[in-house]
XYZ file of C-alpha atoms in Angstrom:
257
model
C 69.855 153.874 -43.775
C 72.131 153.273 -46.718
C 69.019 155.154 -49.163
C 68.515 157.853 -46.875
C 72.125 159.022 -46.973
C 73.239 158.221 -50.382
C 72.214 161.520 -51.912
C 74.191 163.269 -49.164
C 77.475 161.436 -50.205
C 76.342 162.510 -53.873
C 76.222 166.155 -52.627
C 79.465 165.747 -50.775
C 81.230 163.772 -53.599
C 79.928 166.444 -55.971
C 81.263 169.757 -53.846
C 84.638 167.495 -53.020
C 85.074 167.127 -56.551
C 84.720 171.028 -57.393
C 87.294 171.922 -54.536
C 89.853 169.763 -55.701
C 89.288 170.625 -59.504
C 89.644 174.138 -58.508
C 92.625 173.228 -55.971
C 94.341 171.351 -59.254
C 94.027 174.733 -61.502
C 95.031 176.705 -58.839
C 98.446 174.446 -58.237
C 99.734 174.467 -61.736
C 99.109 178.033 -61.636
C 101.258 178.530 -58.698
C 103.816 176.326 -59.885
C 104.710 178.315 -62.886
C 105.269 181.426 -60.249
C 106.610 179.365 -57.870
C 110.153 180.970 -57.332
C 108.749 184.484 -56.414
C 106.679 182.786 -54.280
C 109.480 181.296 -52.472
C 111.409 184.405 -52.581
C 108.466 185.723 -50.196
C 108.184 182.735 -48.081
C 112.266 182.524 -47.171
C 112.123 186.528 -47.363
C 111.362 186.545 -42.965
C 114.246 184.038 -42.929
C 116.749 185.749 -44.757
C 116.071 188.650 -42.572
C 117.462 187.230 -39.338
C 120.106 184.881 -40.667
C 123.485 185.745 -39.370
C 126.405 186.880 -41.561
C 127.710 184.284 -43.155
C 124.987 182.018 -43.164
C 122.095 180.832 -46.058
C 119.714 178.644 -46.814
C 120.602 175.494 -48.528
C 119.429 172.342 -49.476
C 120.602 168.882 -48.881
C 119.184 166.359 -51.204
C 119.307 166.270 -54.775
C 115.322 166.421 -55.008
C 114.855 168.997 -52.391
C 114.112 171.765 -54.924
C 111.527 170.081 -56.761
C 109.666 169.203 -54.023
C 110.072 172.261 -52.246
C 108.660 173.531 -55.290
C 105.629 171.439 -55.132
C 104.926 172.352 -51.612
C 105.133 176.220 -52.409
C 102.804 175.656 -55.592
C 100.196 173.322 -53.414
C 100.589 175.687 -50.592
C 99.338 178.646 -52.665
C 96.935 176.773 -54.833
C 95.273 176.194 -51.296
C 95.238 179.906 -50.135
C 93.628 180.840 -53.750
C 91.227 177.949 -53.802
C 89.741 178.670 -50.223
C 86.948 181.597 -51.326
C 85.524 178.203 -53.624
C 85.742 175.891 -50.910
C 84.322 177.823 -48.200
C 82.047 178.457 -50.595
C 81.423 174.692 -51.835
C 80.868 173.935 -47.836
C 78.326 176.722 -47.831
C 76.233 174.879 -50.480
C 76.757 171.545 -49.239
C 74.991 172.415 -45.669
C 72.572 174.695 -47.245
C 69.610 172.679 -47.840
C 69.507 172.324 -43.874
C 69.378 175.976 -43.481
C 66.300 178.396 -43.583
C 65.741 180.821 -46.370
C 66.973 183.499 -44.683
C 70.053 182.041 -43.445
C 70.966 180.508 -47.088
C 71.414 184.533 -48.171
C 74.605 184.260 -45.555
C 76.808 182.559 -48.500
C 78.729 185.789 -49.614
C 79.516 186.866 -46.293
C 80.398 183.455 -45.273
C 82.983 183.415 -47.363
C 84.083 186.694 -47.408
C 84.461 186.369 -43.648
C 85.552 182.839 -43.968
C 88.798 183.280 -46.113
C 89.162 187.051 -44.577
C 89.687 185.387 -41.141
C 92.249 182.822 -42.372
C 94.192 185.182 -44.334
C 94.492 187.342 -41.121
C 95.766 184.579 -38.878
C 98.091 183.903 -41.737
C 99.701 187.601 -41.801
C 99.601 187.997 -38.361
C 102.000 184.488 -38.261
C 104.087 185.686 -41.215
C 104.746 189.481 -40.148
C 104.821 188.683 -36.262
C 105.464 185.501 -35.264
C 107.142 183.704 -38.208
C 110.390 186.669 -37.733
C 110.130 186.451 -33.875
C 109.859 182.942 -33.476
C 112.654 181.969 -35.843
C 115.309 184.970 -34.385
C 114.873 183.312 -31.231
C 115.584 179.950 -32.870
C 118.335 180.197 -35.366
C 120.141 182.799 -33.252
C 119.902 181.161 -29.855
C 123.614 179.484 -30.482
C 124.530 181.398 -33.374
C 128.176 181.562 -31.342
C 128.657 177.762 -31.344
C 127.329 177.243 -34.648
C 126.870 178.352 -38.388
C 123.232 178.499 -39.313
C 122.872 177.051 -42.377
C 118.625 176.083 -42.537
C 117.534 173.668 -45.010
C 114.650 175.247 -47.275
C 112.804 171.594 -47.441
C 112.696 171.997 -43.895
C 111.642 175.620 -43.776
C 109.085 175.789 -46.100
C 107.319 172.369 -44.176
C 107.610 174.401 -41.042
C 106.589 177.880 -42.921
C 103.190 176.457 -44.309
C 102.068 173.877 -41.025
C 102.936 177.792 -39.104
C 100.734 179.692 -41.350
C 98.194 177.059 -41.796
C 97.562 176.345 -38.143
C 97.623 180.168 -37.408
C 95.031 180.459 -40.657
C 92.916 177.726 -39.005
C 92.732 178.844 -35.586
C 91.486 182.229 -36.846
C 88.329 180.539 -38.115
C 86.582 179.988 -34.446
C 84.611 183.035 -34.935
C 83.368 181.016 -37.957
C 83.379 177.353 -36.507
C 81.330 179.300 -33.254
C 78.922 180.906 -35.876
C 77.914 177.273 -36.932
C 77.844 175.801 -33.728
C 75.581 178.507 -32.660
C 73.276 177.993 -35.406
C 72.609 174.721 -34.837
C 72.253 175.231 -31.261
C 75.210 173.156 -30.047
C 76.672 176.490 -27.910
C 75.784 179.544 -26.681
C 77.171 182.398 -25.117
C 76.641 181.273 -21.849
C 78.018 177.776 -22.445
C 81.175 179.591 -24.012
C 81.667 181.813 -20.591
C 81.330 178.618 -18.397
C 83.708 176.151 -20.782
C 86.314 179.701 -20.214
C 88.572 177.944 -17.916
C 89.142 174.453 -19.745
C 89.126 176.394 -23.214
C 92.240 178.328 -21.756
C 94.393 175.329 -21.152
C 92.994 173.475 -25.077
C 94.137 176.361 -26.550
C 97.634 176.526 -24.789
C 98.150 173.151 -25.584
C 96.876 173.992 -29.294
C 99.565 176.357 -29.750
C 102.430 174.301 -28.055
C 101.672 171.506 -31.301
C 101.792 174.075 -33.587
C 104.196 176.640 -32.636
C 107.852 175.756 -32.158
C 109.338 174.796 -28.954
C 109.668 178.310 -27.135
C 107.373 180.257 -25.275
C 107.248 182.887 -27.253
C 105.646 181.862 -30.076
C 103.519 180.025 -28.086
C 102.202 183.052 -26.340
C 102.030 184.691 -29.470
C 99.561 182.054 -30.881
C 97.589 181.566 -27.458
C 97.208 185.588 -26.782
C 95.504 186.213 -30.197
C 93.001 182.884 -30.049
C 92.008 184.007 -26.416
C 90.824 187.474 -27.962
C 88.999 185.179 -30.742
C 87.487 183.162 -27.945
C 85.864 186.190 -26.289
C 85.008 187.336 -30.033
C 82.713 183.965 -30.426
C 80.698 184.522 -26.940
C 79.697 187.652 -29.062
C 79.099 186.140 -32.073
C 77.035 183.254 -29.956
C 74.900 185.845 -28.445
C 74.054 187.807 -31.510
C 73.130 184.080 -33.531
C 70.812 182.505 -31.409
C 70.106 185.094 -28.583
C 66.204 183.034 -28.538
C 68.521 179.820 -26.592
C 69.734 182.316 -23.795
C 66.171 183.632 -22.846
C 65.120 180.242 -22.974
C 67.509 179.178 -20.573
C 66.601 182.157 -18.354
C 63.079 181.130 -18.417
C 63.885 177.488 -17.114
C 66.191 179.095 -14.781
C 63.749 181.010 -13.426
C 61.146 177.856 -13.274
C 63.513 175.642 -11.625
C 63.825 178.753 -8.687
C 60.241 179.566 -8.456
C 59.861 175.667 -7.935
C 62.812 175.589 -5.934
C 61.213 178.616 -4.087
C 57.424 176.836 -3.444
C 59.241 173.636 -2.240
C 61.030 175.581 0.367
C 57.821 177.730 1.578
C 56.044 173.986 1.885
């Protein structure tokens, strides 16, 4: 069992090793543009503080590895056209021809879907969320937000928003491989309603605003992937009709006997 697997861990050890390598560039890249970075991540935060209040830091080694974060953080987002990519290839020599072709738009759609779940957390819920937050007892108390802190609870926002864009995508492979279809999707509606509100209550902060604001846009996605179920393997739903239709016809003679 051992044989038969080896060369996949090659293949995975092999397109592992690219992402990171590429990850690694793309770090010490960031890190020497790190500040303007920053300057965009604390920019929806600065926006909302009261008067009289900034962000700060705490610990003597809070700017360095705030630093780090913001460099790793945007090494990530420029690395993820090669490792979509580097997945692509690595599940490849399962697919058929025509399917292998799919790599560019993979990819393009792939990293276009994160980015977008990204923005919409940065320009909508990122400066909703954290008005709510830091000015909900901005009469009792100074605001004065740690930007350790922030910038953990910046990049875990965008990320999760980034990731929970991708269902379209994770659907798409599911599809393929004939683990879902449309159909399934429309009947797992209900229970995929409450997984996704209790999604976005991990990675939203406590209030039920940005909650909504995280649930509202992956229920849209949800009904996107039906479609994108149907349109992959349509073959699987008139298969399904077809037995339907068996199991009533025999349903149907049993009666008439």
């Amino acid at each position: 069992m051992f044989d038969e697997l080896k060369p996949h861990l090659i293949e995975l050890r092999k397109r592992l090793g690219i992402s990171v390598a590429v990850l690694f560039i793309a770090f010490f890249t960031c890190f020497s543009f790190w500040e303007p970075i920053l300057a965009w991540m604390i920019h929806p935060l600065e926006a909302i503080l009261p008067a009289g209040s900034e962000v700060i830091f705490t610990r003597v080694q809070e700017p360095f590895f705030t630093a780090l974060k913001v460099a790793f953080f945007s090494g990530f987002i420029l690395s993820l056209p090669v490792i979509f990519w580097q997945f692509w290839l690595f599940i490849a020599p399962g697919l058929y021809e025509n399917e292998k072709k799919l790599v560019i738009p993979f990819v393009l759609f792939a990293t276009l879907m994160f980015l977008m779940g990204a923005s919409f957390c940065y320009y909508i819920v990122v400066p909703l969320g954290f008005d709510f937050l830091i000015n909900f007892g901005a009469k009792l108390f100074k605001a004065l937000p740690s930007i350790g802190d922030y910038v953990s609870f910046f990049t875990k926002l965008l990320f999760g928003f980034g990731l929970a864009f991708e269902l379209p995508v994770i659907t798409f492979f599911f599809a393929k491989l004939g683990f879902v279809t449309d159909k399934s999707l429309i009947r797992f509606f209900r229970y995929a309603i409450i997984i996704i509100f209790f999604v976005a209550a991990l990675l939203t902060p406590p209030d039920l605003l940005t909650q909504f604001l995280m649930a509202g846009p992956l229920i849209v996605l949800y009904g996107v992937s039906i479609l994108v179920a149907r349109t992959v393997n349509p073959e699987l739903d008139e298969e399904e009709s077809d037995d339907e239709k068996d199991e009533d016809e025999e349903e149907t003679k049993g009666e008439i006997k």
